[in-house]
Short mmCIF file of C-alpha atoms in Angstrom, two decimals:
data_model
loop_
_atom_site.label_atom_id
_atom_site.label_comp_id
_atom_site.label_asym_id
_atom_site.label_seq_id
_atom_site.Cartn_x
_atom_site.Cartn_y
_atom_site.Cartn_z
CA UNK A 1 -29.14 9.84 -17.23
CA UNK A 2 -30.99 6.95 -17.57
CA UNK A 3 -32.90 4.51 -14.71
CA UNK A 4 -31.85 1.34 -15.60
CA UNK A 5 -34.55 -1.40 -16.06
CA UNK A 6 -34.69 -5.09 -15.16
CA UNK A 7 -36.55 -8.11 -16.82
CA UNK A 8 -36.34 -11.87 -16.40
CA UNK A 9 -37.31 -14.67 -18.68
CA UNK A 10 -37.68 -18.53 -17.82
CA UNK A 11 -37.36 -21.11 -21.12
CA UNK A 12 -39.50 -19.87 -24.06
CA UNK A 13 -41.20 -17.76 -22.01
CA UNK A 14 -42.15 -13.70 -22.61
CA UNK A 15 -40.02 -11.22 -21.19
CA UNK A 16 -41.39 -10.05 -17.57
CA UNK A 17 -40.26 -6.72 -15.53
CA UNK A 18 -38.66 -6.73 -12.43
CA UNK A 19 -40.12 -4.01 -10.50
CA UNK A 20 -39.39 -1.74 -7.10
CA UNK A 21 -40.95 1.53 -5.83
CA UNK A 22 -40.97 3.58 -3.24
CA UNK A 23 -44.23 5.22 -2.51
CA UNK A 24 -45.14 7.59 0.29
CA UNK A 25 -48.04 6.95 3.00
CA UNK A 26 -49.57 9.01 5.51
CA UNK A 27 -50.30 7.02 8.95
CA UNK A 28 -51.47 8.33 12.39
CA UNK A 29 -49.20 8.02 14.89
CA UNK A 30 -50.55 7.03 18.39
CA UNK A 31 -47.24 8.44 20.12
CA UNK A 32 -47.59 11.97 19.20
CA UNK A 33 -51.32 11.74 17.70
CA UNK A 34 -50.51 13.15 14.74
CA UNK A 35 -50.49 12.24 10.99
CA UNK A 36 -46.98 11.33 10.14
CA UNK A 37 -45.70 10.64 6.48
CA UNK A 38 -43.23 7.64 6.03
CA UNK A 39 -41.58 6.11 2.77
CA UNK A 40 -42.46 2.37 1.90
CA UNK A 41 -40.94 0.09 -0.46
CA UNK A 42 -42.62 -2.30 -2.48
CA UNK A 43 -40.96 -5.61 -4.45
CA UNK A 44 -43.24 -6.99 -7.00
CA UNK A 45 -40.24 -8.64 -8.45
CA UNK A 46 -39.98 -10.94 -5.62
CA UNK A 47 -42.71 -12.55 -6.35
CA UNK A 48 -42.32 -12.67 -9.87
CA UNK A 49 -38.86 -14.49 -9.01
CA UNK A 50 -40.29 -16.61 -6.26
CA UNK A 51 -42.28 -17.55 -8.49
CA UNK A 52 -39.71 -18.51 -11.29
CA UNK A 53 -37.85 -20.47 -9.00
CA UNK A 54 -39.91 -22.65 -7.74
CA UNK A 55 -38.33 -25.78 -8.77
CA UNK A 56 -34.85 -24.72 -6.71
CA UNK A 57 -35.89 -23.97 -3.55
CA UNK A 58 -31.88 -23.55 -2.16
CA UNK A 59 -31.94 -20.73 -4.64
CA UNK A 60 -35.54 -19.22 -4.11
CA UNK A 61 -34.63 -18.10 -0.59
CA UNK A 62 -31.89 -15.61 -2.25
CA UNK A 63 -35.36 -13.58 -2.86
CA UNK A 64 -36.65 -12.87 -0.50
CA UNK A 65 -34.51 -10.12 1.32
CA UNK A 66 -33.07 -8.88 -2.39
CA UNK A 67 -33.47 -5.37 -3.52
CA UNK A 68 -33.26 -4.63 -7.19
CA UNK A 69 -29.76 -4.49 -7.94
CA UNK A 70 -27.74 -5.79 -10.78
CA UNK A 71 -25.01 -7.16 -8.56
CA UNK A 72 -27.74 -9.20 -6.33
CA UNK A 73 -30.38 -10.20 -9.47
CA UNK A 74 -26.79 -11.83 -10.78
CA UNK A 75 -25.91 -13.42 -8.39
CA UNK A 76 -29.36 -15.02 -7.17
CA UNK A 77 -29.91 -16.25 -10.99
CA UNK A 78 -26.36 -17.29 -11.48
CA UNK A 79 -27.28 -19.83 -8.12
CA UNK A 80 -30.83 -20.63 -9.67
CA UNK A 81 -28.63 -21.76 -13.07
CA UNK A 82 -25.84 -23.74 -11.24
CA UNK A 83 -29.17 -25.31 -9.00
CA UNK A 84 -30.84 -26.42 -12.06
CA UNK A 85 -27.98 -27.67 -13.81
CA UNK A 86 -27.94 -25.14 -16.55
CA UNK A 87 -24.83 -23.85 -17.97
CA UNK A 88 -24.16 -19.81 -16.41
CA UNK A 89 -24.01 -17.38 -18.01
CA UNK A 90 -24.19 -13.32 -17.88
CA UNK A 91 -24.35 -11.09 -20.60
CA UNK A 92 -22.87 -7.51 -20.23
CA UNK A 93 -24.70 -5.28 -21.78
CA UNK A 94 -23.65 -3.37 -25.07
CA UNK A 95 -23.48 0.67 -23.97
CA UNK A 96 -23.16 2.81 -27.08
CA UNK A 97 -21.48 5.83 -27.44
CA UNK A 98 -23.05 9.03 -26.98
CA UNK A 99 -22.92 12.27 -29.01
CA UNK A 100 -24.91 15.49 -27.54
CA UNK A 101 -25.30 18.87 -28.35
CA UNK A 102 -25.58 21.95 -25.49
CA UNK A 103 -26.08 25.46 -25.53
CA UNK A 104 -24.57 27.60 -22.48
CA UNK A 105 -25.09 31.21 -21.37
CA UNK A 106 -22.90 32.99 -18.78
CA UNK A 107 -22.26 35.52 -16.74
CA UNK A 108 -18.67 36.00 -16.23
CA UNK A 109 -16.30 38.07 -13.98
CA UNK A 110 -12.93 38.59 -14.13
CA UNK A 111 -9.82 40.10 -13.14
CA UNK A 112 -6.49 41.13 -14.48
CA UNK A 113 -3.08 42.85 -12.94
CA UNK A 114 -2.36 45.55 -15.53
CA UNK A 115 0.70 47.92 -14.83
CA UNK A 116 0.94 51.35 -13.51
CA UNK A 117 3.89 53.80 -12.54
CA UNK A 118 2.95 53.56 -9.29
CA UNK A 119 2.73 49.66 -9.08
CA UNK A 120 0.55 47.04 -10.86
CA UNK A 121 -3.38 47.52 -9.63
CA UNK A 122 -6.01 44.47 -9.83
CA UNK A 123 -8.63 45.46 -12.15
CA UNK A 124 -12.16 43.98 -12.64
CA UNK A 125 -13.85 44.02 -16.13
CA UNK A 126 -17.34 45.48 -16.98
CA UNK A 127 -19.37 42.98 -16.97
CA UNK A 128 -20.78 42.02 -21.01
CA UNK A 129 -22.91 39.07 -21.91
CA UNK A 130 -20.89 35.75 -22.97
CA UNK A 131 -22.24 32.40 -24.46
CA UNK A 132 -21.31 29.88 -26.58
CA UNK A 133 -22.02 26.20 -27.88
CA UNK A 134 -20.74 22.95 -26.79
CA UNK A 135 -20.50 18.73 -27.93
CA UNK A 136 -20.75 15.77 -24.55
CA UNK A 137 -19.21 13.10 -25.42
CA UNK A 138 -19.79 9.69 -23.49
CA UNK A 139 -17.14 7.19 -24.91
CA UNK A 140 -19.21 3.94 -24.64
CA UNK A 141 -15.08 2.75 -23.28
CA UNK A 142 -15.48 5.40 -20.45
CA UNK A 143 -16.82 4.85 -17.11
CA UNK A 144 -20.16 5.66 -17.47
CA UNK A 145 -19.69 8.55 -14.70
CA UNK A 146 -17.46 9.94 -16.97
CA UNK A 147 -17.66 12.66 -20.06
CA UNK A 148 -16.20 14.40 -21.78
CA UNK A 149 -17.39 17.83 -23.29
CA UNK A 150 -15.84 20.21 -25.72
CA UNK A 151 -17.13 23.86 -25.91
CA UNK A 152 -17.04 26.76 -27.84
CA UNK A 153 -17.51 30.26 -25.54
CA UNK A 154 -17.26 33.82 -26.90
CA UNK A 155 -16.07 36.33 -24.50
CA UNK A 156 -16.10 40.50 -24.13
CA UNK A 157 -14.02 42.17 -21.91
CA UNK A 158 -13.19 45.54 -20.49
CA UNK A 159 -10.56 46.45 -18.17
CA UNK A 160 -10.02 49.91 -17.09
CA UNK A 161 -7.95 51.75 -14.16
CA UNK A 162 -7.52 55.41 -13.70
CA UNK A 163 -5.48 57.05 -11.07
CA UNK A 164 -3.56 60.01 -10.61
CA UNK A 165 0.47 60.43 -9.73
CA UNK A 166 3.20 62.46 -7.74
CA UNK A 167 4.45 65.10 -9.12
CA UNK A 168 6.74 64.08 -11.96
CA UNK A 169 9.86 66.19 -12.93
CA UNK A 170 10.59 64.20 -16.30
CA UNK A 171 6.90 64.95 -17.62
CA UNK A 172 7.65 68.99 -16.44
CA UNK A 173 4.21 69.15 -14.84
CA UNK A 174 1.90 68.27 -12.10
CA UNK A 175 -1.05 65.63 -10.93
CA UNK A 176 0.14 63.31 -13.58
CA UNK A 177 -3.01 61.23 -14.57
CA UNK A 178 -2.70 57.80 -15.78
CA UNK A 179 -5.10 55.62 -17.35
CA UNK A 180 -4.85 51.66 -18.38
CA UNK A 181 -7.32 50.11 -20.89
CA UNK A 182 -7.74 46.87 -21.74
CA UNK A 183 -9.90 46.04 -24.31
CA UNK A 184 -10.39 41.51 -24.23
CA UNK A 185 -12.88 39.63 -26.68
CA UNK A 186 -11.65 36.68 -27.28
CA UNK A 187 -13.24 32.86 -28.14
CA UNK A 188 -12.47 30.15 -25.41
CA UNK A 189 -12.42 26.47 -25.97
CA UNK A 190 -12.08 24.52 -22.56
CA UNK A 191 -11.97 20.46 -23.30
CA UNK A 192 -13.53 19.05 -20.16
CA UNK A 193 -13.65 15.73 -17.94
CA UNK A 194 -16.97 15.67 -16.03
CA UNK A 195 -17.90 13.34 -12.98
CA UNK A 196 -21.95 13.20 -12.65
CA UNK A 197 -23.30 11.17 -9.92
CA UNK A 198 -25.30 9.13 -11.49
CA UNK A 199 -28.80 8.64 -9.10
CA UNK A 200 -31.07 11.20 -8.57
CA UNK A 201 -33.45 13.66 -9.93
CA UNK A 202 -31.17 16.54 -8.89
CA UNK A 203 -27.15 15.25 -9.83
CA UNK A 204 -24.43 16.93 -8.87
CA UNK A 205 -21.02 16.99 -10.81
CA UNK A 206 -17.29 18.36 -11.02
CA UNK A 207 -15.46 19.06 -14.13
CA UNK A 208 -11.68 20.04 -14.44
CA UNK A 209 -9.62 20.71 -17.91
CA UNK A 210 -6.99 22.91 -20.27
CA UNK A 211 -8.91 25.74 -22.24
CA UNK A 212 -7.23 27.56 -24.92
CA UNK A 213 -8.52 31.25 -25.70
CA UNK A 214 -8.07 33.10 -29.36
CA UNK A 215 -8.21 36.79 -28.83
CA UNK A 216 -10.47 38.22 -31.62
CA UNK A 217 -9.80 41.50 -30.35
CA UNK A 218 -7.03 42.66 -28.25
CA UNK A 219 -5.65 46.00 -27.37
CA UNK A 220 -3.94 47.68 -24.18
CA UNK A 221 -2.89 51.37 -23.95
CA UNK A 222 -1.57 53.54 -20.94
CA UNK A 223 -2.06 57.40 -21.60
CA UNK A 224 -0.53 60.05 -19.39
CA UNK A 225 -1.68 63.34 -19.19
CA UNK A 226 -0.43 66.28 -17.74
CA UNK A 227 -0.59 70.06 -17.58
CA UNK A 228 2.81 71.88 -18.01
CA UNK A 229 4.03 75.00 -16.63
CA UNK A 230 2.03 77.10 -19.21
CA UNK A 231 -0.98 75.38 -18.61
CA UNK A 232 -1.15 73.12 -21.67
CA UNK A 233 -3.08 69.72 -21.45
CA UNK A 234 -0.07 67.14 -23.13
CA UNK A 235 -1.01 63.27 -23.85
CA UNK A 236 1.21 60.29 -24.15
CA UNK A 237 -0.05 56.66 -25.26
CA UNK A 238 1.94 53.50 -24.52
CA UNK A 239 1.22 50.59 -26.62
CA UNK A 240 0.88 47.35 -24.66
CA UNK A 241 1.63 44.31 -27.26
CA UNK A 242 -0.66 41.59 -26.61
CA UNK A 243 -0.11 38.31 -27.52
CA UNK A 244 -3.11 35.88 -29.84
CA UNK A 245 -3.56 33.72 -27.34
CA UNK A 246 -3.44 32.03 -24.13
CA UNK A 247 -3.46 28.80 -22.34
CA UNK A 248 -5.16 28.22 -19.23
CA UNK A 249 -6.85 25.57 -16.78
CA UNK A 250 -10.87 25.88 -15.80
CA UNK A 251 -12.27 23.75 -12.78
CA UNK A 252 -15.95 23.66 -12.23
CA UNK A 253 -18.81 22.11 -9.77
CA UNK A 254 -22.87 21.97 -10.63
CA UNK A 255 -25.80 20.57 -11.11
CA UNK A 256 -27.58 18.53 -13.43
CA UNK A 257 -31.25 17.87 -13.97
CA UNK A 258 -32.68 15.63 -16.22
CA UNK A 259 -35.79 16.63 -17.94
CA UNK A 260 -36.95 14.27 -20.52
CA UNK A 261 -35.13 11.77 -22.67
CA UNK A 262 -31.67 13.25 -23.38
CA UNK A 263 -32.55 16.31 -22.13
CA UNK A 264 -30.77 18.34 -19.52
CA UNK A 265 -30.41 21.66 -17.45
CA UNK A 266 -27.30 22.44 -15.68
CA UNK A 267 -26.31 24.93 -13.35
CA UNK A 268 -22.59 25.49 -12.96
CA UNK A 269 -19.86 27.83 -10.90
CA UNK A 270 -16.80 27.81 -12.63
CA UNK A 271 -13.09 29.16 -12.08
CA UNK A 272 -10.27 29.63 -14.64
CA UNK A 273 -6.79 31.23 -14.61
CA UNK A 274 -4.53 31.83 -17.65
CA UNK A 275 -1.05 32.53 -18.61
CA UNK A 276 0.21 36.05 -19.83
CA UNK A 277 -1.46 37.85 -22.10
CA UNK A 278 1.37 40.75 -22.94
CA UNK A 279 3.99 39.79 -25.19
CA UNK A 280 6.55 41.14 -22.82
CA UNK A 281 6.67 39.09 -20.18
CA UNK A 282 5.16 40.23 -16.81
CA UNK A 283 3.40 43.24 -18.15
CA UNK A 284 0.23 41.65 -18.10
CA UNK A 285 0.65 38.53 -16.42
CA UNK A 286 -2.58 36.95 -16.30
CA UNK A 287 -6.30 36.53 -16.03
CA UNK A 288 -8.82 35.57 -13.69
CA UNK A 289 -12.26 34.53 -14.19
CA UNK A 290 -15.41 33.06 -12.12
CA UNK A 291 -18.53 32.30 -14.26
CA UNK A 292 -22.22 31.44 -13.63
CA UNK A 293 -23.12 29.28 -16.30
CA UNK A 294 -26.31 27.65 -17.37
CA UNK A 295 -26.38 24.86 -19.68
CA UNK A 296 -29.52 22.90 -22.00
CA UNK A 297 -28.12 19.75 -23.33
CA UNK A 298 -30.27 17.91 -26.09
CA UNK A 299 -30.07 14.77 -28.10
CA UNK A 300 -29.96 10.93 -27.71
#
């Protein structure tokens, strides 16, 4: 997240910055004689390279139309060097990796088919607070555009569907009332590859990866009830057996903002799918989720 900086030293000399800004002026404008506000951009490191290379003139002209990029500084000292008969050469430099801690809240949605007599329904969940933790990784090996995070989310979720049935001759009764629960907590671990763009005060990124979710709690039931001919209330429960855990993929696009050194908000919209959650496959076959998250990332 950093702006990188540029300096130049000649011989035994001190180190010396290589500077650009842009600033913003307010002119009059005799065409529509009003105040108008433009952006300018100053280079005081021209000079201080004009200045430098003084004693090559076929190199000093390089300066003067340069902005302050890495590929151009190399390229106009690599010609000063080779002018002045001094040996070339360009040091990369040494990019460390990167360890950071973040701390996420969400607000989650999501949806699951759960089976019914009368046909599987889509069902939303309540909606119950989630959070979690997470570690960014930044490989000094990786493209710098590229990390990688690993988090640790803690989920709660309800689904419910009620409806009621045709008459049903096997249950000996009438409006045949069925209810599904789902009951969902469960700890997710998504292991991420993020793309930031790297400029900006405002940077926008994608992320795409598995996640693997541990159910700490998991339980589905289907009740039936049902009056009979004498005017009884009966009740029947069908266990749903759920499995421990699923696998799934989670895709996401946000924003970053930098906000002091190492720190950073985010602002994310994220979608995930998983595989089955019943035991028995296709009576639950999966989940859907979208997520608002918000992220504060600290460290060095």
């Amino acid at each position: 997240m950093r702006t990188a900086s540029y300096y130049v030293r000649k011989n035994a000399e001190g180190l010396q910055a290589l500077i650009q800004r842009d600033t913003t002026v307010s002119r009059f404008s005799p065409q529509s004689q009003q105040q108008t506000t433009v952006r300018e951009r100053h280079y005081p490191f021209r000079t201080v390279l004009w200045a430098k290379m003084a004693d090559c003139p076929a190199a000093q002209v390089l300066v003067q139309a340069m902005e302050l990029k890495e590929s151009q500084l190399v390229k106009a000292v690599a010609a000063y060097n080779a002018c002045a008969g001094n040996q070339v050469q360009y040091t990369q430099p040494i990019r460390a990796s990167r360890v950071r801690f973040s701390v996420l809240a969400l607000g989650h949605a999501a949806w699951a088919i759960l089976p019914g007599l009368d046909g599987s329904k889509i069902v939303s969940s309540d909606k119950l607070p989630s959070g979690g933790v997470g570690l960014d990784f930044a490989p000094a090996f990786l493209n710098p555009k590229l990390t990688l995070h690993l988090q640790v989310l803690y989920f709660q979720q309800l689904f419910s569907s009620e409806s009621v049935l045709a008459s049903s001759p096997s249950l000996n009764g009438t409006d045949v009332q069925e209810r599904v629960r789902l009951e969902l907590n469960a700890i997710q671990i998504p292991a991420l590859v993020r793309y930031t763009y790297p400029k900006g005060a405002v940077r926008p990124y994608f992320q795409v990866g598995p996640m693997l979710s541990l159910h700490t709690h998991a339980k589905a039931q289907r009740y039936f009830s049902y009056k009979t001919t004498t005017g009884a209330t009966n009740t029947y429960a069908d266990m749903i057996e759920l499995r421990g855990y699923t696998l799934g993929l989670t895709a996401g696009a946000g924003v970053a903002v930098p906000v002091s050194q190492g720190a950073v908000l985010s602002l994310e919209v994220r979608g995930e799918g998983t595989d089955g959650i019943s035991a028995t496959a296709g009576r639950i076959p999966g989940k859907r989720g979208v997520s608002i998250v918000a992220g504060f990332t600290f460290g060095k």
